[in-house]
Amino acid sequence: MRKLTDILKCCFYPVAIMLLFAWLVGFLSMVFVYTLPTAPMEQHVKASIATFEQEGNYPQWAKGITFTQQDNFTDALMLSTAIFPKKDSTFVMAMKNYNYARAKDGSGPAGALVHQVNGQFDELQASSYERYWHGYNVVLKPLLLAMSFSNIRCLNYMLQFGLLIFLFVRVNEKFGWRGLVGLGFGVLVLNPESASLSLQFAPIFYTTVIACLLCLKTQRQESFPCLLFLLSGICSSFFDLLTYPIVSLGLPFCLFLCSRNMENTLSIKMSLSLVLGASVLWAVGYFGMWFGKWVMATLITDQNVFLNAYNAIQYRLDGEIPGMQGQEITVLRVLRSQLGVFYFKAMLVLILSFMAFLGVGALKNRSQMKVVLIKEKGLAFGLILTSLMPMGWAAVIKNHSIIHTFFTHKGYAITFCSLTILALMICYPRENSHKAVENMTH
């Protein structure tokens, strides 16, 4: 197994070329969709405007449970960006990403969208949102030419359902029921119901599931899918508006780690190298792609997008809650707030039932648990490190993590998946682990 430095040296030139190519493709694809006519899109948005009037900004498909909350607030902003009429050159439009975030009556994106589709532009205040790529428009704008927001929701649901079935079948084929249950817990936290109803949550969902499927295609034991984690970071940066991007690293990596250990060959040192290597490559893709937007937007528009981005970063890294000066945001407070989203009776019943199931397995296989831990210590170490990824992410961007707990908690899909696989591996050992125990006791 190559060392971390060898992996990164090997990947340097392909990574640099891929990142520059991603900048070019991202820019050209945004320019192309900004040449599409917005009038038909506006009519399709208008056909579903009652959705926002009836549901409000943050509907919950199970009332009173934050875990089920959607984000119509941001969806309205995304739709407003997609149908914004042309007011500058196509290149400037593609980089400035104009929208109507607020109306003069004080209403947010949903209220502004109602005014926008009704042609009441005197009631609106235009703004731009340069620091993000807004790559979702590459998909959203063409879809809005053909169908309404409600139909896009239905299509989103069908596509996600189909991809999940395919992913579950592949995981079951490769890892059996243990991997299937682990992935099931991860997907449960991602909450496909909300991901299908909220455009805001869809980009990371798709990026993660597709990256998981590609990870499962890794055949050679020594192979390290360098470009896969780089591309996962690039796509997360391009399509997403900062929701729960860490999942596009953690869940695929969890499956890759299990795939890499099919013959129990992972050592602790190997696992550490793989975790760090994948994390560095993903981070280079994620932040490198973001940097590309700042460069291009600054060159093409009259805005200093670097200053805009710097101020936004300072705000997101801030240790205080806006409007509540003096109340410092500690890491413990962030984690408590995020994990609190899982505190409702149905989830507690599920977790307690699963713990009872683990208890039965532990009693039944207690003589083998120590041997399994020794034999698969590399995988166990890697899974534990992987499970900590969302906590590390939350510790860095505390402000964002605590303000938006209703979706930042989805990062714990990584933790649920990793620790579930680890627990099942220990309490319900694989057949080859049984043989190892027999050989050690004779």
Coordinates of C-alpha atoms in Angstrom, one line a residue:
M1 CA 0.0 0.0 0.0
R2 CA 1.4 3.3 -1.0
K3 CA 2.0 6.0 1.6
L4 CA 0.0 9.2 1.7
T5 CA 2.8 11.3 0.2
D6 CA 3.1 8.8 -2.7
I7 CA -0.7 8.9 -3.3
L8 CA -0.7 12.8 -3.4
K9 CA 2.5 13.0 -5.5
C10 CA 1.0 10.5 -8.0
C11 CA -2.2 12.5 -8.2
F12 CA -0.7 16.0 -8.3
Y13 CA -0.7 16.6 -12.1
P14 CA -4.0 14.8 -12.8
V15 CA -5.6 16.8 -10.0
A16 CA -4.3 20.1 -11.3
I17 CA -5.5 19.3 -14.8
M18 CA -8.8 18.1 -13.6
L19 CA -9.4 21.1 -11.5
L20 CA -8.6 23.6 -14.3
F21 CA -10.8 21.5 -16.7
A22 CA -13.6 21.7 -14.1
W23 CA -13.4 25.5 -14.0
L24 CA -13.7 25.6 -17.8
V25 CA -16.6 23.2 -17.9
G26 CA -18.4 24.9 -15.1
F27 CA -18.0 28.3 -16.6
L28 CA -19.1 27.2 -20.1
S29 CA -22.1 25.2 -18.8
M30 CA -23.3 28.2 -16.8
V31 CA -22.9 30.5 -19.8
F32 CA -24.9 28.0 -21.9
V33 CA -27.9 27.7 -19.6
Y34 CA -28.0 31.5 -19.2
T35 CA -28.7 31.7 -22.9
L36 CA -31.9 29.8 -22.5
P37 CA -35.2 31.8 -22.6
T38 CA -36.6 32.6 -19.1
A39 CA -40.2 33.3 -20.1
P40 CA -41.2 29.6 -20.4
M41 CA -39.4 28.9 -17.1
E42 CA -41.3 31.7 -15.4
Q43 CA -44.7 30.3 -16.6
H44 CA -43.8 26.9 -15.2
V45 CA -42.8 28.4 -11.8
K46 CA -46.0 30.4 -11.8
A47 CA -48.0 27.1 -12.2
S48 CA -46.6 25.8 -8.9
I49 CA -46.5 29.1 -6.9
A50 CA -49.4 27.9 -4.7
T51 CA -46.9 25.4 -3.3
F52 CA -45.0 28.2 -1.6
E53 CA -48.1 30.1 -0.6
Q54 CA -49.6 27.0 1.1
E55 CA -46.4 25.4 2.6
G56 CA -44.5 28.5 3.7
N57 CA -40.8 28.8 4.1
Y58 CA -40.0 25.7 6.2
P59 CA -42.7 23.0 6.0
Q60 CA -42.4 19.7 7.9
W61 CA -43.9 16.6 6.4
A62 CA -44.3 15.4 10.0
K63 CA -45.4 18.4 11.9
G64 CA -43.4 19.3 15.0
I65 CA -40.4 17.2 14.0
T66 CA -37.4 19.2 12.8
F67 CA -35.9 16.0 11.2
T68 CA -38.6 16.2 8.5
Q69 CA -38.2 19.9 7.7
Q70 CA -37.9 21.1 4.1
D71 CA -36.3 24.3 2.8
N72 CA -38.7 26.2 0.6
F73 CA -36.9 29.4 1.6
T74 CA -33.8 28.4 -0.4
D75 CA -35.8 26.6 -3.1
A76 CA -37.6 29.9 -3.8
L77 CA -34.2 31.6 -4.1
M78 CA -33.0 29.0 -6.5
L79 CA -36.1 29.3 -8.7
S80 CA -35.8 33.1 -8.6
T81 CA -32.2 32.8 -9.8
A82 CA -33.2 30.4 -12.6
I83 CA -35.9 32.7 -14.0
F84 CA -34.3 36.0 -13.4
P85 CA -34.7 38.1 -16.6
K86 CA -31.7 39.2 -18.6
K87 CA -30.2 42.5 -17.5
D88 CA -26.5 42.1 -18.3
S89 CA -24.4 40.2 -20.8
T90 CA -24.7 36.5 -20.7
F91 CA -21.2 36.1 -19.2
V92 CA -22.0 38.6 -16.4
M93 CA -25.3 37.0 -15.7
A94 CA -23.7 33.5 -15.5
M95 CA -21.2 34.9 -12.9
K96 CA -23.4 37.3 -10.9
N97 CA -26.4 35.0 -10.5
Y98 CA -29.0 37.7 -9.9
N99 CA -32.1 36.9 -7.9
Y100 CA -34.9 38.6 -6.0
A101 CA -34.1 37.5 -2.4
R102 CA -36.5 40.0 -0.8
A103 CA -39.5 42.1 -1.5
K104 CA -39.9 45.6 -0.4
D105 CA -42.7 44.5 2.0
G106 CA -40.1 42.6 3.9
S107 CA -41.1 39.1 2.7
G108 CA -38.3 36.6 2.0
P109 CA -37.6 34.6 -1.2
A110 CA -40.9 32.8 -1.3
G111 CA -42.9 36.1 -1.1
A112 CA -40.5 37.7 -3.6
L113 CA -41.0 34.8 -6.0
V114 CA -44.8 35.4 -5.9
H115 CA -44.2 39.0 -6.9
Q116 CA -41.7 38.0 -9.5
V117 CA -43.9 35.6 -11.4
N118 CA -46.8 38.1 -11.3
G119 CA -44.6 40.7 -12.9
Q120 CA -44.7 43.0 -9.8
F121 CA -41.1 44.1 -10.2
D122 CA -41.7 47.4 -8.4
E123 CA -42.1 45.4 -5.2
L124 CA -38.8 43.7 -5.5
Q125 CA -35.2 44.3 -4.7
A126 CA -32.7 42.6 -7.0
S127 CA -29.5 41.2 -5.6
S128 CA -26.6 39.1 -6.8
Y129 CA -25.0 36.0 -5.3
E130 CA -21.5 35.8 -6.9
R131 CA -19.5 33.6 -4.5
Y132 CA -21.4 30.4 -5.3
W133 CA -21.3 28.7 -8.7
H134 CA -25.1 28.0 -8.6
G135 CA -24.4 25.0 -10.7
Y136 CA -27.8 23.6 -10.0
N137 CA -29.0 25.9 -12.8
V138 CA -27.3 23.6 -15.3
V139 CA -30.1 21.1 -14.4
L140 CA -32.9 23.3 -13.1
K141 CA -33.1 25.8 -16.0
P142 CA -33.6 23.1 -18.7
L143 CA -36.1 21.3 -16.5
L144 CA -38.1 24.5 -16.0
L145 CA -38.4 24.8 -19.8
A146 CA -40.3 21.5 -19.8
M147 CA -42.2 21.3 -16.5
S148 CA -43.4 22.9 -13.3
F149 CA -41.7 22.9 -9.9
S150 CA -44.3 20.3 -8.7
N151 CA -43.3 18.0 -11.6
I152 CA -39.6 18.5 -10.8
R153 CA -40.3 17.4 -7.3
C154 CA -42.0 14.2 -8.6
L155 CA -39.1 13.6 -11.0
N156 CA -36.6 14.1 -8.2
Y157 CA -38.4 11.6 -6.1
M158 CA -38.5 8.9 -8.9
L159 CA -34.8 9.4 -9.8
Q160 CA -33.6 9.3 -6.1
F161 CA -35.8 6.2 -5.5
G162 CA -34.3 4.4 -8.5
L163 CA -30.7 5.3 -7.6
L164 CA -31.2 4.2 -4.0
I165 CA -32.6 0.8 -5.1
F166 CA -29.6 0.3 -7.4
L167 CA -27.2 1.3 -4.7
F168 CA -28.8 -1.0 -2.1
V169 CA -28.6 -3.9 -4.6
R170 CA -24.9 -3.3 -5.3
V171 CA -24.1 -2.9 -1.6
N172 CA -25.9 -6.1 -0.7
E173 CA -24.0 -8.0 -3.5
K174 CA -20.7 -6.7 -2.3
F175 CA -21.0 -6.6 1.5
G176 CA -24.1 -8.5 2.4
W177 CA -26.7 -7.5 5.0
R178 CA -24.2 -5.7 7.3
G179 CA -23.3 -3.2 4.7
L180 CA -26.9 -2.9 3.7
V181 CA -28.0 -2.1 7.2
G182 CA -25.2 0.4 7.7
L183 CA -26.0 2.2 4.5
G184 CA -29.7 2.1 5.4
F185 CA -29.0 4.1 8.6
G186 CA -27.0 6.6 6.6
V187 CA -29.7 7.1 4.0
L188 CA -32.3 7.4 6.8
V189 CA -30.4 10.4 8.2
L190 CA -30.2 11.9 4.7
N191 CA -34.0 11.7 4.7
P192 CA -34.9 10.9 1.1
E193 CA -38.4 12.3 1.6
S194 CA -37.1 15.8 2.3
A195 CA -34.3 15.5 -0.3
S196 CA -36.9 14.8 -3.0
L197 CA -39.2 17.7 -1.9
S198 CA -36.4 20.3 -1.5
L199 CA -34.2 21.2 -4.4
Q200 CA -31.8 22.6 -1.8
F201 CA -31.0 19.1 -0.5
A202 CA -30.9 17.3 -3.8
P203 CA -27.4 18.1 -5.2
I204 CA -25.4 16.6 -2.3
F205 CA -27.8 13.6 -2.3
Y206 CA -27.1 12.8 -5.9
T207 CA -23.4 13.5 -5.7
T208 CA -23.1 11.2 -2.7
V209 CA -25.1 8.3 -4.1
I210 CA -23.3 8.4 -7.5
A211 CA -19.9 8.6 -5.7
C212 CA -21.0 5.6 -3.6
L213 CA -21.8 3.6 -6.8
L214 CA -18.5 4.5 -8.4
C215 CA -16.6 3.5 -5.2
L216 CA -18.2 0.1 -5.4
K217 CA -16.7 -0.4 -8.9
T218 CA -13.2 -0.2 -7.5
Q219 CA -11.8 -3.7 -8.4
R220 CA -8.1 -3.9 -7.6
Q221 CA -7.3 -4.1 -4.0
E222 CA -4.4 -1.7 -4.3
S223 CA -6.3 0.9 -6.3
F224 CA -7.0 4.3 -4.8
P225 CA -9.8 6.3 -6.6
C226 CA -7.9 9.6 -6.5
L227 CA -10.0 11.4 -9.1
L228 CA -13.3 10.1 -7.6
F229 CA -12.9 12.0 -4.3
L230 CA -11.6 15.0 -6.2
L231 CA -14.6 15.0 -8.5
S232 CA -17.0 14.5 -5.5
G233 CA -15.6 17.7 -4.0
I234 CA -15.8 19.5 -7.3
C235 CA -19.4 18.5 -7.9
S236 CA -20.4 19.4 -4.3
S237 CA -18.9 22.9 -4.7
F238 CA -20.4 23.4 -8.1
F239 CA -24.0 22.3 -7.5
D240 CA -24.5 22.9 -3.8
L241 CA -25.3 26.0 -1.7
L242 CA -23.4 24.9 1.4
T243 CA -25.8 22.3 2.9
Y244 CA -24.1 19.1 4.1
P245 CA -21.3 18.7 1.6
I246 CA -19.1 16.6 3.9
V247 CA -21.5 13.6 3.3
S248 CA -20.2 13.5 -0.3
L249 CA -16.8 12.6 1.2
G250 CA -17.7 10.4 4.2
L251 CA -20.4 8.0 2.8
P252 CA -18.5 7.0 -0.4
F253 CA -15.3 6.7 1.6
C254 CA -17.0 4.4 4.2
L255 CA -17.9 2.0 1.4
F256 CA -14.5 2.3 -0.3
L257 CA -12.8 1.5 3.0
C258 CA -15.0 -1.6 3.5
S259 CA -14.3 -2.6 -0.1
R260 CA -10.6 -2.2 0.4
N261 CA -10.7 -4.5 3.4
M262 CA -12.5 -7.4 1.7
E263 CA -9.5 -9.7 2.5
N264 CA -8.8 -8.2 6.0
T265 CA -5.6 -6.6 4.8
L266 CA -6.0 -3.1 6.2
S267 CA -3.6 -2.0 8.8
I268 CA -4.1 1.1 11.1
K269 CA -1.4 2.9 9.2
M270 CA -3.1 2.1 5.8
S271 CA -6.5 3.3 7.1
L272 CA -5.0 6.6 8.3
S273 CA -3.3 7.2 4.9
L274 CA -6.5 6.4 3.1
V275 CA -8.6 8.7 5.3
L276 CA -6.1 11.6 5.0
G277 CA -5.6 11.0 1.3
A278 CA -9.3 11.0 0.4
S279 CA -10.0 14.0 2.7
V280 CA -7.2 16.1 1.1
L281 CA -8.3 15.3 -2.4
W282 CA -11.9 16.0 -1.7
A283 CA -10.9 19.3 0.0
V284 CA -8.8 20.3 -3.0
G285 CA -11.7 19.7 -5.3
Y286 CA -14.3 21.4 -3.1
F287 CA -12.3 24.5 -2.2
G288 CA -10.4 24.6 -5.4
M289 CA -13.6 24.7 -7.4
W290 CA -15.0 27.4 -5.2
F291 CA -11.8 29.4 -5.7
G292 CA -12.3 29.1 -9.5
K293 CA -15.7 30.9 -9.3
W294 CA -14.1 33.7 -7.3
V295 CA -11.4 34.1 -9.9
M296 CA -13.8 34.1 -12.9
A297 CA -16.4 36.2 -11.3
T298 CA -13.9 38.9 -10.3
L299 CA -12.4 39.0 -13.8
I300 CA -15.7 39.2 -15.6
T301 CA -17.9 41.3 -13.3
D302 CA -17.3 44.6 -11.6
Q303 CA -17.3 42.9 -8.2
N304 CA -14.4 42.0 -5.9
V305 CA -15.7 38.5 -5.2
F306 CA -12.7 37.6 -3.2
L307 CA -13.6 40.3 -0.6
N308 CA -17.2 39.1 -0.7
A309 CA -16.1 35.5 -0.1
Y310 CA -13.7 36.6 2.7
N311 CA -16.4 38.4 4.5
A312 CA -18.7 35.4 4.1
I313 CA -16.0 33.0 5.4
Q314 CA -15.4 35.2 8.4
Y315 CA -19.1 35.2 9.2
R316 CA -19.4 31.4 8.8
L317 CA -16.4 30.8 11.0
D318 CA -17.7 33.3 13.6
G319 CA -18.1 32.0 17.1
E320 CA -21.3 34.0 17.7
I321 CA -25.0 33.6 16.7
P322 CA -26.2 36.6 14.7
G323 CA -28.6 38.8 16.8
M324 CA -27.3 37.1 20.0
Q325 CA -24.0 38.9 20.6
G326 CA -22.2 37.7 23.7
Q327 CA -23.4 34.1 23.3
E328 CA -20.3 32.2 22.1
I329 CA -20.9 29.2 19.9
T330 CA -18.8 26.4 21.4
V331 CA -18.2 23.1 19.5
L332 CA -20.1 21.2 22.3
R333 CA -23.1 23.6 21.8
V334 CA -23.1 23.0 18.0
L335 CA -22.9 19.2 18.4
R336 CA -25.7 19.2 21.1
S337 CA -27.9 21.3 18.8
Q338 CA -27.3 19.0 15.8
L339 CA -27.8 15.8 17.6
G340 CA -30.9 17.2 19.2
V341 CA -32.6 16.9 15.8
F342 CA -32.6 13.1 16.3
Y343 CA -34.3 13.4 19.7
F344 CA -37.9 12.3 18.8
K345 CA -39.7 9.2 19.8
A346 CA -39.7 7.3 16.5
M347 CA -35.9 7.7 16.2
L348 CA -35.3 6.7 19.8
V349 CA -37.4 3.5 19.3
L350 CA -35.4 2.6 16.2
I351 CA -32.0 3.3 17.9
L352 CA -33.0 1.4 21.1
S353 CA -34.3 -1.6 19.0
F354 CA -31.0 -1.7 17.1
M355 CA -29.0 -1.6 20.3
A356 CA -31.0 -4.5 21.6
F357 CA -30.2 -6.4 18.4
L358 CA -26.5 -5.6 18.9
G359 CA -26.8 -6.8 22.5
V360 CA -28.2 -10.2 21.4
G361 CA -25.3 -10.5 18.9
A362 CA -22.7 -9.6 21.5
L363 CA -24.0 -12.2 23.9
K364 CA -24.1 -14.8 21.2
N365 CA -20.6 -14.1 19.8
R366 CA -18.8 -12.7 22.8
S367 CA -16.0 -15.3 22.5
Q368 CA -15.1 -14.0 19.1
M369 CA -15.5 -10.2 19.5
K370 CA -11.9 -9.6 20.8
V371 CA -10.4 -11.7 18.0
V372 CA -12.5 -9.9 15.4
L373 CA -11.3 -6.5 16.7
I374 CA -7.7 -7.6 16.5
K375 CA -8.1 -9.1 13.0
E376 CA -10.0 -6.1 11.6
K377 CA -8.4 -3.4 13.6
G378 CA -7.4 -1.4 10.5
L379 CA -11.0 -1.3 9.3
A380 CA -12.3 -0.5 12.8
F381 CA -9.8 2.4 13.1
G382 CA -10.7 3.7 9.7
L383 CA -14.5 3.6 10.4
I384 CA -14.0 5.4 13.7
L385 CA -12.0 8.2 12.0
T386 CA -14.6 8.4 9.2
S387 CA -17.4 8.7 11.8
L388 CA -15.8 11.8 13.2
M389 CA -15.8 13.7 9.9
P390 CA -19.1 15.6 10.4
M391 CA -18.0 16.6 13.9
G392 CA -14.8 18.1 12.5
W393 CA -16.8 19.9 9.8
A394 CA -19.2 21.3 12.4
A395 CA -16.3 22.4 14.6
V396 CA -14.8 24.5 11.7
I397 CA -18.0 26.2 10.5
K398 CA -19.8 26.5 13.8
N399 CA -21.9 29.5 12.8
H400 CA -23.4 27.8 9.8
S401 CA -23.8 24.4 11.6
I402 CA -25.8 25.8 14.4
I403 CA -28.0 28.2 12.5
H404 CA -29.0 25.6 10.0
T405 CA -29.2 22.5 12.2
F406 CA -32.4 21.4 10.4
F407 CA -30.2 20.3 7.5
T408 CA -26.6 20.3 8.8
H409 CA -27.5 17.4 11.0
K410 CA -27.6 15.3 7.8
G411 CA -23.8 15.2 8.0
Y412 CA -24.2 12.5 10.7
A413 CA -25.3 10.1 7.9
I414 CA -21.6 9.4 7.9
T415 CA -21.5 8.6 11.6
F416 CA -24.6 6.5 11.6
C417 CA -23.3 4.4 8.6
S418 CA -19.7 4.0 9.8
L419 CA -20.6 3.1 13.4
T420 CA -23.4 0.8 12.4
I421 CA -21.1 -1.2 10.1
L422 CA -18.5 -1.3 12.9
A423 CA -21.0 -2.5 15.5
L424 CA -22.3 -5.2 13.2
M425 CA -18.8 -6.3 12.3
I426 CA -18.0 -6.8 16.0
C427 CA -21.3 -8.3 17.2
Y428 CA -22.1 -10.4 14.1
P429 CA -18.7 -11.5 12.7
R430 CA -18.4 -12.6 9.1
E431 CA -17.8 -16.3 8.4
N432 CA -14.1 -16.0 7.8
S433 CA -13.9 -14.4 11.2
H434 CA -15.4 -17.6 12.7
K435 CA -12.7 -19.6 11.0
A436 CA -10.0 -17.4 12.4
V437 CA -11.3 -17.9 15.9
E438 CA -11.3 -21.7 15.4
N439 CA -7.8 -21.6 14.2
M440 CA -6.6 -19.6 17.1
T441 CA -8.3 -21.9 19.7
H442 CA -6.9 -25.2 18.3

